[in-house]
Amino acid sequence: MEVTIATGRQRGVRLIGAAQRSAASAPSAASAPPQLALSLALPDGSSLVPVVRIGEYVRLGQVVAWSPDCEGTPLHASVSGQVSAIELRDAIGMSARMPAIVIDNDGRDERDPGLIPVADYTLRSAEELLARIEAGGIVGLGGAAFPTHLKLAPTPSTPVETLVINGVECEPGIQCDDMLMRYRAESMLFGAQVMLHIVGAGRCVIAIEADKPEAIAATRTAVKAAGDARLSVAIVPTYYPAGGERQLIEFLFGTQVPAGGLPRDVGVVCQNVGTAAAIATLIRTGEPLVSRLVTVTGLGVAFPRTLEVRLGTPLSHLIEECGGYTPDITRLIAGGMMMGVALPHDALAVAKTTHCVIAATAADLVPRGPAMPCIRCGDCAEACPSHLLPQELYRHAVEEDDAGLARFGITDCIECGCCDAVCPSQLPLVSVFGAARRQLQVNTVTTERRDLARQRFNAHTQRLAVEQAERQRRLKERRPAGRKDE
Ligand code: SF4
Ligand code: SF4
């Protein structure tokens, strides 16, 4: 794979030779395994709370865990069967073992009777539909898994003018969005119309990369059939990371989302194509988010393809569905080649954030030489889609200078790895930035907690002093007249 810096209006890199290795056939449903493990881990490192007990019988679509502090959305059983364990397990993208609900699949797919479709969504209020989307466990399926109802919730100070349906794959090699647009475009558009109704936007732009002709054709046909003047298709040049929300908005409308701000600040809400299709399924059938499209690719798997996979399916089962490993398998990666994470084993289970699994061989992996000193060439800054100065961030990260990191905008780093990929000195920029961002977060929280503790202590000391003064005043008042202090 060759990397060059993108030019013109695009900021990022072009990845030449990052070929698709998944089959282009319609995504079929992977078989449901005999046992599934639904991870309760949330992207921020916290976890959902189980609402079922070991030994309990659960039905397909039944809530098995929820978030009491609303940091996440409910999790539903993806099969029917018996809960055989609630235990700590390895989870994709988590450094520590996280709680998981293990279900022994009875193969009957007995549906929760509470799953009811919405007859005519146009007659429902935005609040009612948002409550449905929350209860249906819908999150952003582009990888971030941010709760969709929160992203769509109305904020009167920042009205939404445009809904962007993001069909630009996060990274080369991943085919979920491409496959969805090719084969489920009508469903995606229905979900987009539901979201338009909720946010009250006047237009919806479906963004697709220029190198996806089949997806473009299928979506254009579906837009024509829908006969809805609010819907249109926009073609985006193929570069990485065109699919980032901020990058996409900047390309489509020439507007930059302010640093530390949200797309809403410029009147835009962005949702992934998979999220739109999941909303369509929820509204039309009542079925919550219990499965998702996953691309299995890389030279280390016999028949790469994109499959509809039940949440909780072990990756080993997924690999078997694709014909098993080839003899050259070197590493299993969750995510794409740029931002993916290496996995310790294949017993980990598919979660709402799992869009791609790469069974990589040595030929898939880009060899990395030893890190050399920065030569201040500026290539990293030219490639950075967030308009940052990675060489400065690197210097402050190495010096553990939080103030410098904050000044140079570390919080706007999306850890895309573009700087890393173009750096001639082979500096491990993105991993250093990732660690620095997390440390800065910890330090900020610690400082906030320390300040809060200090404020509480001062308030407590002040209250004690006031109480003491009051006690002394009352004592003085009770003393017999004429008696003097000793
Ligand atoms: S690309 Fe690498 S060598 Fe060039 S300025 Fe950036 S960090 Fe330094
Ligand atoms: S600094 Fe962050 S956002 Fe910029 S290229 Fe590097 S990883 Fe991407």
Short mmCIF file of C-alpha atoms and ligand atoms in Angstrom, two decimals:
data_model
loop_
_atom_site.label_atom_id
_atom_site.label_comp_id
_atom_site.label_asym_id
_atom_site.label_seq_id
_atom_site.Cartn_x
_atom_site.Cartn_y
_atom_site.Cartn_z
CA MET A 1 0.00 0.00 0.00
CA GLU A 2 1.42 3.38 -1.05
CA VAL A 3 0.54 6.58 0.83
CA THR A 4 0.53 10.08 -0.70
CA ILE A 5 -0.67 13.37 0.76
CA ALA A 6 -4.09 14.44 -0.58
CA THR A 7 -4.10 17.75 -2.41
CA GLY A 8 -6.68 20.45 -3.17
CA ARG A 9 -9.72 20.88 -0.92
CA GLN A 10 -9.12 17.57 0.80
CA ARG A 11 -6.87 17.18 3.82
CA GLY A 12 -5.63 13.67 4.46
CA VAL A 13 -3.92 10.95 2.43
CA ARG A 14 -4.55 8.83 -0.62
CA LEU A 15 -3.97 5.13 -0.06
CA ILE A 16 -2.92 3.49 -3.30
CA GLY A 17 -3.18 -0.28 -3.46
CA ALA A 18 -5.48 -0.64 -0.46
CA ALA A 19 -7.57 -3.04 -2.52
CA GLN A 20 -10.96 -4.40 -1.53
CA ARG A 21 -10.63 -8.08 -0.77
CA SER A 22 -14.24 -8.76 0.21
CA ALA A 23 -16.63 -10.31 -2.29
CA ALA A 24 -19.06 -7.88 -3.91
CA SER A 25 -22.08 -10.18 -3.50
CA ALA A 26 -25.11 -9.12 -1.44
CA PRO A 27 -24.43 -9.45 2.27
CA SER A 28 -25.94 -12.67 3.59
CA ALA A 29 -26.80 -13.44 7.20
CA ALA A 30 -24.13 -15.32 9.15
CA SER A 31 -25.52 -18.32 11.02
CA ALA A 32 -26.19 -17.72 14.72
CA PRO A 33 -23.61 -19.55 16.87
CA PRO A 34 -24.61 -21.98 19.65
CA GLN A 35 -23.39 -19.53 22.29
CA LEU A 36 -23.07 -15.73 22.20
CA ALA A 37 -21.40 -13.26 24.57
CA LEU A 38 -22.95 -9.79 24.66
CA SER A 39 -20.30 -7.41 25.95
CA LEU A 40 -21.61 -4.75 28.33
CA ALA A 41 -18.58 -2.50 27.65
CA LEU A 42 -19.24 1.09 26.57
CA PRO A 43 -16.73 3.05 24.44
CA ASP A 44 -15.80 5.30 27.41
CA GLY A 45 -14.63 2.28 29.45
CA SER A 46 -17.74 2.08 31.66
CA SER A 47 -20.28 -0.71 31.29
CA LEU A 48 -24.01 -1.37 31.14
CA VAL A 49 -25.84 -3.02 34.04
CA PRO A 50 -27.42 -6.45 33.46
CA VAL A 51 -31.18 -6.73 34.06
CA VAL A 52 -31.33 -10.53 33.62
CA ARG A 53 -30.13 -13.33 35.92
CA ILE A 54 -28.14 -16.47 35.23
CA GLY A 55 -30.57 -19.24 34.26
CA GLU A 56 -33.21 -16.82 32.96
CA TYR A 57 -34.83 -17.49 29.56
CA VAL A 58 -34.54 -14.52 27.20
CA ARG A 59 -36.28 -13.82 23.91
CA LEU A 60 -34.85 -12.23 20.76
CA GLY A 61 -35.01 -8.44 21.18
CA GLN A 62 -35.52 -8.51 24.96
CA VAL A 63 -33.54 -5.93 26.97
CA VAL A 64 -30.72 -7.70 28.85
CA ALA A 65 -28.73 -4.67 30.06
CA TRP A 66 -29.26 -0.93 30.37
CA SER A 67 -27.47 2.24 31.32
CA PRO A 68 -28.77 3.82 34.55
CA ASP A 69 -26.90 7.09 33.93
CA CYS A 70 -27.89 7.27 30.22
CA GLU A 71 -24.24 7.06 29.03
CA GLY A 72 -25.23 4.20 26.74
CA THR A 73 -28.33 2.67 25.19
CA PRO A 74 -29.98 -0.62 26.22
CA LEU A 75 -28.59 -3.91 24.95
CA HIS A 76 -30.94 -6.61 23.65
CA ALA A 77 -30.70 -10.39 23.32
CA SER A 78 -29.69 -11.22 19.75
CA VAL A 79 -31.10 -14.79 19.98
CA SER A 80 -33.54 -16.57 22.25
CA GLY A 81 -32.18 -18.95 24.86
CA GLN A 82 -30.91 -19.23 28.40
CA VAL A 83 -28.45 -16.90 30.14
CA SER A 84 -25.68 -19.30 31.11
CA ALA A 85 -23.20 -16.82 32.62
CA ILE A 86 -22.59 -13.17 33.44
CA GLU A 87 -18.83 -12.88 33.68
CA LEU A 88 -15.75 -10.83 32.80
CA ARG A 89 -14.47 -11.39 29.27
CA ASP A 90 -12.01 -9.78 26.87
CA ALA A 91 -13.76 -7.14 24.76
CA ILE A 92 -12.68 -5.56 21.46
CA GLY A 93 -10.82 -2.28 22.04
CA MET A 94 -10.73 -2.64 25.85
CA SER A 95 -7.50 -3.11 27.80
CA ALA A 96 -9.32 -4.71 30.77
CA ARG A 97 -11.79 -7.60 30.85
CA MET A 98 -15.38 -6.31 30.83
CA PRO A 99 -18.67 -7.87 31.97
CA ALA A 100 -20.56 -9.88 29.36
CA ILE A 101 -23.87 -11.76 29.28
CA VAL A 102 -23.47 -15.25 27.82
CA ILE A 103 -26.56 -16.75 26.15
CA ASP A 104 -26.95 -20.39 25.11
CA ASN A 105 -28.82 -20.13 21.81
CA ASP A 106 -31.89 -22.43 21.61
CA GLY A 107 -32.07 -21.87 17.82
CA ARG A 108 -35.76 -20.89 17.96
CA ASP A 109 -35.37 -17.09 17.61
CA GLU A 110 -38.45 -16.63 19.79
CA ARG A 111 -39.26 -12.92 19.56
CA ASP A 112 -39.99 -10.65 22.49
CA PRO A 113 -43.76 -9.97 22.21
CA GLY A 114 -43.11 -6.33 23.17
CA LEU A 115 -41.50 -5.54 19.80
CA ILE A 116 -44.12 -3.45 18.01
CA PRO A 117 -43.65 -1.49 14.75
CA VAL A 118 -44.68 2.16 14.32
CA ALA A 119 -47.61 2.29 11.87
CA ASP A 120 -47.11 5.84 10.54
CA TYR A 121 -44.09 7.68 11.91
CA THR A 122 -45.25 11.00 10.43
CA LEU A 123 -48.09 11.02 13.00
CA ARG A 124 -45.64 10.62 15.91
CA SER A 125 -43.87 13.42 17.73
CA ALA A 126 -40.09 13.80 17.64
CA GLU A 127 -39.98 13.02 21.39
CA GLU A 128 -41.90 9.76 20.92
CA LEU A 129 -39.66 8.63 18.06
CA LEU A 130 -36.50 9.58 19.98
CA ALA A 131 -37.72 7.50 22.93
CA ARG A 132 -38.26 4.58 20.53
CA ILE A 133 -34.76 4.97 19.07
CA GLU A 134 -33.26 5.06 22.55
CA ALA A 135 -35.24 2.00 23.67
CA GLY A 136 -34.17 0.24 20.45
CA GLY A 137 -30.50 0.55 21.44
CA ILE A 138 -29.62 2.42 18.23
CA VAL A 139 -26.11 3.90 18.16
CA GLY A 140 -23.87 5.32 15.43
CA LEU A 141 -22.76 2.31 13.39
CA GLY A 142 -19.85 4.10 11.73
CA GLY A 143 -17.67 2.99 14.63
CA ALA A 144 -18.14 5.60 17.36
CA ALA A 145 -21.35 4.04 18.78
CA PHE A 146 -22.59 7.39 20.11
CA PRO A 147 -26.27 7.08 21.16
CA THR A 148 -28.34 8.16 18.16
CA HIS A 149 -31.22 9.64 20.19
CA LEU A 150 -28.78 12.06 21.84
CA LYS A 151 -27.35 13.16 18.50
CA LEU A 152 -30.85 13.76 17.09
CA ALA A 153 -32.30 15.40 20.22
CA PRO A 154 -33.53 18.95 19.54
CA THR A 155 -31.48 21.90 20.80
CA PRO A 156 -33.46 25.12 20.16
CA SER A 157 -30.32 27.29 20.05
CA THR A 158 -28.82 25.27 17.16
CA PRO A 159 -31.56 24.24 14.68
CA VAL A 160 -30.66 21.58 12.11
CA GLU A 161 -30.83 22.66 8.47
CA THR A 162 -29.17 19.64 6.86
CA LEU A 163 -29.04 15.96 7.64
CA VAL A 164 -25.98 14.25 6.17
CA ILE A 165 -26.18 10.49 5.68
CA ASN A 166 -22.58 9.42 5.70
CA GLY A 167 -21.91 6.64 3.22
CA VAL A 168 -18.17 7.27 3.09
CA GLU A 169 -16.34 4.26 4.51
CA CYS A 170 -14.20 5.10 7.54
CA GLU A 171 -11.17 3.32 6.07
CA PRO A 172 -10.21 1.52 2.87
CA GLY A 173 -11.00 -2.19 2.89
CA ILE A 174 -14.19 -1.83 4.96
CA GLN A 175 -17.27 -2.53 2.83
CA CYS A 176 -20.26 -2.32 5.20
CA ASP A 177 -21.52 1.04 3.98
CA ASP A 178 -20.86 0.24 0.32
CA MET A 179 -22.81 -3.04 0.60
CA LEU A 180 -25.63 -1.41 2.51
CA MET A 181 -26.11 1.28 -0.15
CA ARG A 182 -25.91 -1.24 -2.98
CA TYR A 183 -28.46 -3.64 -1.52
CA ARG A 184 -30.50 -1.76 1.10
CA ALA A 185 -30.67 1.79 -0.25
CA GLU A 186 -34.47 1.99 0.11
CA SER A 187 -34.27 1.06 3.78
CA MET A 188 -31.47 3.61 4.37
CA LEU A 189 -33.59 6.36 2.78
CA PHE A 190 -36.62 5.45 4.88
CA GLY A 191 -34.46 5.79 8.02
CA ALA A 192 -33.19 9.15 6.72
CA GLN A 193 -36.79 10.35 6.26
CA VAL A 194 -37.61 9.35 9.85
CA MET A 195 -34.61 11.39 11.02
CA LEU A 196 -35.63 14.37 8.86
CA HIS A 197 -39.04 14.25 10.57
CA ILE A 198 -37.34 14.22 14.00
CA VAL A 199 -34.82 17.02 13.48
CA GLY A 200 -37.05 19.10 11.19
CA ALA A 201 -34.29 19.64 8.62
CA GLY A 202 -35.18 20.82 5.12
CA ARG A 203 -32.70 18.67 3.22
CA CYS A 204 -30.77 15.43 3.40
CA VAL A 205 -27.49 14.82 1.56
CA ILE A 206 -26.31 11.23 1.11
CA ALA A 207 -22.51 11.35 0.74
CA ILE A 208 -20.83 8.55 -1.23
CA GLU A 209 -17.21 8.11 -2.37
CA ALA A 210 -16.48 8.45 -6.07
CA ASP A 211 -15.00 4.94 -6.27
CA LYS A 212 -18.32 3.29 -5.32
CA PRO A 213 -20.23 3.37 -8.66
CA GLU A 214 -22.67 0.58 -7.73
CA ALA A 215 -23.59 2.28 -4.45
CA ILE A 216 -24.03 5.61 -6.25
CA ALA A 217 -26.29 4.04 -8.90
CA ALA A 218 -28.41 2.11 -6.36
CA THR A 219 -28.83 5.16 -4.12
CA ARG A 220 -29.73 7.44 -7.02
CA THR A 221 -32.37 4.93 -8.18
CA ALA A 222 -33.80 4.73 -4.63
CA VAL A 223 -33.83 8.54 -4.30
CA LYS A 224 -35.75 8.80 -7.58
CA ALA A 225 -38.22 6.13 -6.45
CA ALA A 226 -38.74 7.89 -3.10
CA GLY A 227 -39.88 11.05 -4.91
CA ASP A 228 -38.80 13.20 -1.96
CA ALA A 229 -37.28 16.51 -3.06
CA ARG A 230 -35.41 16.82 0.24
CA LEU A 231 -33.12 13.87 -0.66
CA SER A 232 -30.00 14.24 -2.82
CA VAL A 233 -26.73 12.40 -3.47
CA ALA A 234 -23.28 14.03 -3.20
CA ILE A 235 -20.12 12.43 -4.56
CA VAL A 236 -17.01 12.75 -2.42
CA PRO A 237 -13.46 12.18 -3.75
CA THR A 238 -11.74 9.05 -2.52
CA TYR A 239 -9.18 9.92 0.11
CA TYR A 240 -8.66 9.13 3.77
CA PRO A 241 -10.29 10.16 6.12
CA ALA A 242 -13.08 11.63 3.96
CA GLY A 243 -15.61 9.85 6.21
CA GLY A 244 -14.75 11.87 9.33
CA GLU A 245 -17.73 14.08 10.22
CA ARG A 246 -15.79 17.33 10.32
CA GLN A 247 -13.87 16.52 7.14
CA LEU A 248 -17.07 15.56 5.32
CA ILE A 249 -18.91 18.73 6.38
CA GLU A 250 -15.95 20.87 5.34
CA PHE A 251 -15.84 19.20 1.93
CA LEU A 252 -19.63 19.30 1.31
CA PHE A 253 -20.39 22.81 2.54
CA GLY A 254 -17.00 24.54 2.82
CA THR A 255 -17.75 25.16 6.51
CA GLN A 256 -15.44 24.24 9.35
CA VAL A 257 -16.99 22.90 12.56
CA PRO A 258 -15.43 25.11 15.28
CA ALA A 259 -12.70 23.54 17.44
CA GLY A 260 -14.32 21.79 20.41
CA GLY A 261 -17.75 22.28 18.76
CA LEU A 262 -20.27 19.94 17.13
CA PRO A 263 -21.65 19.69 13.56
CA ARG A 264 -24.89 21.10 15.00
CA ASP A 265 -23.06 24.39 15.56
CA VAL A 266 -23.06 24.79 11.77
CA GLY A 267 -26.63 23.46 11.35
CA VAL A 268 -25.70 19.88 10.40
CA VAL A 269 -26.37 16.46 11.88
CA CYS A 270 -24.40 13.54 10.45
CA GLN A 271 -25.54 9.91 10.67
CA ASN A 272 -24.04 6.75 9.23
CA VAL A 273 -25.92 4.83 6.50
CA GLY A 274 -26.07 1.74 8.76
CA THR A 275 -27.66 3.79 11.52
CA ALA A 276 -30.33 5.01 9.08
CA ALA A 277 -31.09 1.43 8.02
CA ALA A 278 -31.24 0.29 11.68
CA ILE A 279 -33.83 3.02 12.40
CA ALA A 280 -35.86 1.82 9.40
CA THR A 281 -35.87 -1.75 10.77
CA LEU A 282 -36.87 -0.51 14.23
CA ILE A 283 -39.77 1.60 12.93
CA ARG A 284 -41.02 -0.95 10.41
CA THR A 285 -40.65 -4.15 12.44
CA GLY A 286 -40.12 -3.06 16.05
CA GLU A 287 -36.81 -4.97 16.08
CA PRO A 288 -34.05 -3.27 18.10
CA LEU A 289 -30.36 -3.31 17.19
CA VAL A 290 -29.45 -7.01 17.50
CA SER A 291 -27.22 -7.44 14.45
CA ARG A 292 -25.01 -5.39 12.13
CA LEU A 293 -23.00 -5.67 8.92
CA VAL A 294 -19.39 -6.74 9.43
CA THR A 295 -16.72 -6.92 6.72
CA VAL A 296 -14.31 -9.85 7.08
CA THR A 297 -11.28 -9.25 4.92
CA GLY A 298 -7.51 -9.73 4.55
CA LEU A 299 -5.32 -12.39 2.92
CA GLY A 300 -5.54 -14.47 6.10
CA VAL A 301 -9.15 -15.56 5.52
CA ALA A 302 -10.26 -17.94 2.76
CA PHE A 303 -13.43 -16.19 1.46
CA PRO A 304 -13.57 -12.52 2.50
CA ARG A 305 -17.10 -11.09 2.57
CA THR A 306 -19.52 -8.76 4.32
CA LEU A 307 -22.08 -10.49 6.52
CA GLU A 308 -25.08 -9.58 8.67
CA VAL A 309 -23.90 -10.74 12.09
CA ARG A 310 -25.73 -11.10 15.42
CA LEU A 311 -24.19 -9.07 18.23
CA GLY A 312 -22.26 -11.35 20.57
CA THR A 313 -21.06 -13.71 17.81
CA PRO A 314 -17.48 -14.90 18.50
CA LEU A 315 -15.00 -13.81 15.80
CA SER A 316 -13.87 -17.45 15.46
CA HIS A 317 -17.43 -18.31 14.28
CA LEU A 318 -17.32 -15.41 11.82
CA ILE A 319 -14.00 -16.61 10.38
CA GLU A 320 -15.47 -20.12 9.99
CA GLU A 321 -18.40 -18.59 8.06
CA CYS A 322 -15.78 -17.18 5.67
CA GLY A 323 -14.06 -20.51 5.07
CA GLY A 324 -11.51 -20.36 7.91
CA TYR A 325 -7.97 -18.97 8.09
CA THR A 326 -5.37 -19.34 5.37
CA PRO A 327 -1.97 -20.77 6.41
CA ASP A 328 -0.34 -17.28 6.26
CA ILE A 329 -2.51 -15.64 8.91
CA THR A 330 -0.32 -13.38 11.06
CA ARG A 331 -2.60 -11.08 12.99
CA LEU A 332 -6.28 -10.43 13.65
CA ILE A 333 -7.30 -6.76 13.59
CA ALA A 334 -10.64 -5.15 14.53
CA GLY A 335 -11.28 -2.09 12.36
CA GLY A 336 -9.37 -0.90 9.31
CA MET A 337 -5.67 -0.88 8.42
CA MET A 338 -5.23 2.73 9.58
CA MET A 339 -7.12 2.83 12.89
CA GLY A 340 -7.72 -0.85 13.69
CA VAL A 341 -6.59 -2.55 16.89
CA ALA A 342 -4.70 -5.86 17.03
CA LEU A 343 -6.66 -8.56 18.85
CA PRO A 344 -5.18 -11.06 21.32
CA HIS A 345 -7.37 -13.99 20.13
CA ASP A 346 -10.52 -14.80 18.15
CA ALA A 347 -12.83 -15.65 21.07
CA LEU A 348 -13.80 -11.96 21.32
CA ALA A 349 -17.34 -11.16 20.28
CA VAL A 350 -18.91 -8.80 17.72
CA ALA A 351 -20.19 -5.60 19.36
CA LYS A 352 -22.16 -2.61 18.05
CA THR A 353 -18.84 -0.93 17.14
CA THR A 354 -17.45 -3.88 15.13
CA HIS A 355 -17.60 -2.96 11.44
CA CYS A 356 -14.56 -4.85 10.17
CA VAL A 357 -12.30 -7.75 11.04
CA ILE A 358 -9.02 -8.12 9.16
CA ALA A 359 -7.27 -11.48 9.13
CA ALA A 360 -3.91 -10.02 8.11
CA THR A 361 -0.86 -11.73 6.68
CA ALA A 362 2.61 -10.18 6.46
CA ALA A 363 1.66 -8.89 2.98
CA ASP A 364 -1.27 -6.92 4.48
CA LEU A 365 0.88 -5.20 7.10
CA VAL A 366 3.03 -2.16 6.31
CA PRO A 367 6.54 -2.78 7.72
CA ARG A 368 7.77 -0.04 10.03
CA GLY A 369 11.41 1.02 10.36
CA PRO A 370 13.09 2.44 13.47
CA ALA A 371 11.98 5.93 14.59
CA MET A 372 14.40 8.75 13.63
CA PRO A 373 14.52 12.38 14.84
CA CYS A 374 11.98 14.81 13.35
CA ILE A 375 13.44 16.61 10.31
CA ARG A 376 10.72 19.33 10.38
CA CYS A 377 9.64 18.56 6.83
CA GLY A 378 6.02 19.57 7.57
CA ASP A 379 4.47 16.61 5.73
CA CYS A 380 2.45 15.64 8.80
CA ALA A 381 0.88 19.11 9.03
CA GLU A 382 0.05 19.07 5.33
CA ALA A 383 -1.73 15.71 5.68
CA CYS A 384 -3.54 16.42 8.95
CA PRO A 385 -7.32 16.61 8.26
CA SER A 386 -7.87 18.45 11.56
CA HIS A 387 -5.52 21.31 10.59
CA LEU A 388 -3.15 20.52 13.48
CA LEU A 389 0.64 20.67 13.72
CA PRO A 390 1.51 17.07 14.58
CA GLN A 391 5.25 17.80 14.90
CA GLU A 392 4.47 20.34 17.68
CA LEU A 393 2.00 17.99 19.34
CA TYR A 394 4.65 15.28 19.31
CA ARG A 395 7.21 17.57 20.96
CA HIS A 396 4.79 18.54 23.75
CA ALA A 397 3.61 14.94 24.19
CA VAL A 398 7.20 13.74 24.66
CA GLU A 399 7.79 16.57 27.16
CA GLU A 400 4.50 15.66 28.93
CA ASP A 401 3.51 19.30 28.63
CA ASP A 402 -0.30 19.31 29.04
CA ALA A 403 -0.61 23.07 28.52
CA GLY A 404 1.33 22.86 25.24
CA LEU A 405 -0.76 19.88 24.08
CA ALA A 406 -3.96 21.76 24.83
CA ARG A 407 -2.65 24.90 23.11
CA PHE A 408 -1.87 22.96 19.92
CA GLY A 409 -5.36 21.34 19.94
CA ILE A 410 -4.73 17.73 20.96
CA THR A 411 -8.46 17.34 21.71
CA ASP A 412 -9.21 17.88 18.00
CA CYS A 413 -6.95 14.98 16.99
CA ILE A 414 -9.15 12.19 15.61
CA GLU A 415 -6.28 9.67 15.75
CA CYS A 416 -6.65 9.01 12.03
CA GLY A 417 -2.97 8.14 11.59
CA CYS A 418 -2.44 10.31 8.45
CA CYS A 419 0.55 12.07 10.04
CA ASP A 420 2.00 8.76 11.05
CA ALA A 421 1.61 7.32 7.57
CA VAL A 422 3.47 10.16 5.80
CA CYS A 423 6.21 10.80 8.37
CA PRO A 424 9.61 10.04 6.73
CA SER A 425 11.17 9.69 10.19
CA GLN A 426 8.74 6.84 11.03
CA LEU A 427 7.77 8.54 14.29
CA PRO A 428 4.94 6.73 16.11
CA LEU A 429 2.87 9.92 16.14
CA VAL A 430 -0.65 8.53 16.44
CA SER A 431 0.06 6.13 19.30
CA VAL A 432 1.84 8.94 21.19
CA PHE A 433 -1.16 11.26 20.58
CA GLY A 434 -3.64 8.61 21.68
CA ALA A 435 -1.78 8.07 24.96
CA ALA A 436 -1.38 11.84 25.46
CA ARG A 437 -5.10 12.49 24.88
CA ARG A 438 -6.09 9.83 27.41
CA GLN A 439 -3.54 11.11 29.95
CA LEU A 440 -4.73 14.70 29.46
CA GLN A 441 -8.30 13.52 30.08
CA VAL A 442 -7.23 11.76 33.30
CA ASN A 443 -5.22 14.82 34.42
CA THR A 444 -8.15 17.16 33.67
CA VAL A 445 -10.58 14.97 35.61
CA THR A 446 -8.05 14.67 38.48
CA THR A 447 -7.54 18.46 38.55
CA GLU A 448 -11.31 19.03 38.48
CA ARG A 449 -11.78 16.54 41.31
CA ARG A 450 -8.93 18.13 43.30
CA ASP A 451 -10.43 21.61 42.80
CA LEU A 452 -13.84 20.30 43.85
CA ALA A 453 -12.35 18.64 46.95
CA ARG A 454 -10.52 21.88 47.81
CA GLN A 455 -13.73 23.91 47.39
CA ARG A 456 -15.64 21.43 49.56
CA PHE A 457 -12.90 21.54 52.22
CA ASN A 458 -12.90 25.36 52.26
CA ALA A 459 -16.70 25.46 52.48
CA HIS A 460 -16.61 22.89 55.30
CA THR A 461 -13.94 24.88 57.23
CA GLN A 462 -15.92 28.08 56.76
CA ARG A 463 -19.12 26.42 57.98
CA LEU A 464 -17.32 25.08 61.08
CA ALA A 465 -15.97 28.58 61.84
CA VAL A 466 -19.46 30.10 61.50
CA GLU A 467 -20.95 27.38 63.73
CA GLN A 468 -18.20 27.89 66.32
CA ALA A 469 -18.79 31.66 66.36
CA GLU A 470 -22.54 31.09 66.71
CA ARG A 471 -22.00 28.66 69.62
CA GLN A 472 -19.79 31.17 71.42
CA ARG A 473 -22.34 33.93 70.89
CA ARG A 474 -25.11 31.77 72.35
CA LEU A 475 -22.91 30.77 75.34
CA LYS A 476 -22.22 34.43 76.02
CA GLU A 477 -25.94 35.21 75.96
CA ARG A 478 -26.71 32.41 78.48
CA ARG A 479 -24.06 33.55 81.05
CA PRO A 480 -25.52 35.19 84.23
CA ALA A 481 -25.35 38.95 84.23
CA GLY A 482 -22.30 40.36 85.93
CA ARG A 483 -20.11 37.26 85.39
CA LYS A 484 -16.94 38.08 83.50
CA ASP A 485 -14.81 35.92 81.26
CA GLU A 486 -11.83 34.46 83.07
S1 SF4 B 1 6.36 14.37 9.13
FE1 SF4 B 1 7.65 13.54 10.74
S2 SF4 B 1 9.65 14.36 10.30
FE2 SF4 B 1 8.22 15.59 9.11
S3 SF4 B 1 7.72 17.33 10.47
FE3 SF4 B 1 6.19 15.76 10.85
S4 SF4 B 1 7.00 14.63 12.59
FE4 SF4 B 1 8.71 15.76 11.73
S1 SF4 B 2 -2.56 14.88 14.40
FE1 SF4 B 2 -4.29 13.54 14.77
S2 SF4 B 2 -5.86 14.25 13.34
FE2 SF4 B 2 -3.89 15.08 12.64
S3 SF4 B 2 -3.16 13.58 11.18
FE3 SF4 B 2 -2.25 13.05 13.13
S4 SF4 B 2 -3.66 11.54 14.00
FE4 SF4 B 2 -4.78 12.57 12.33
#
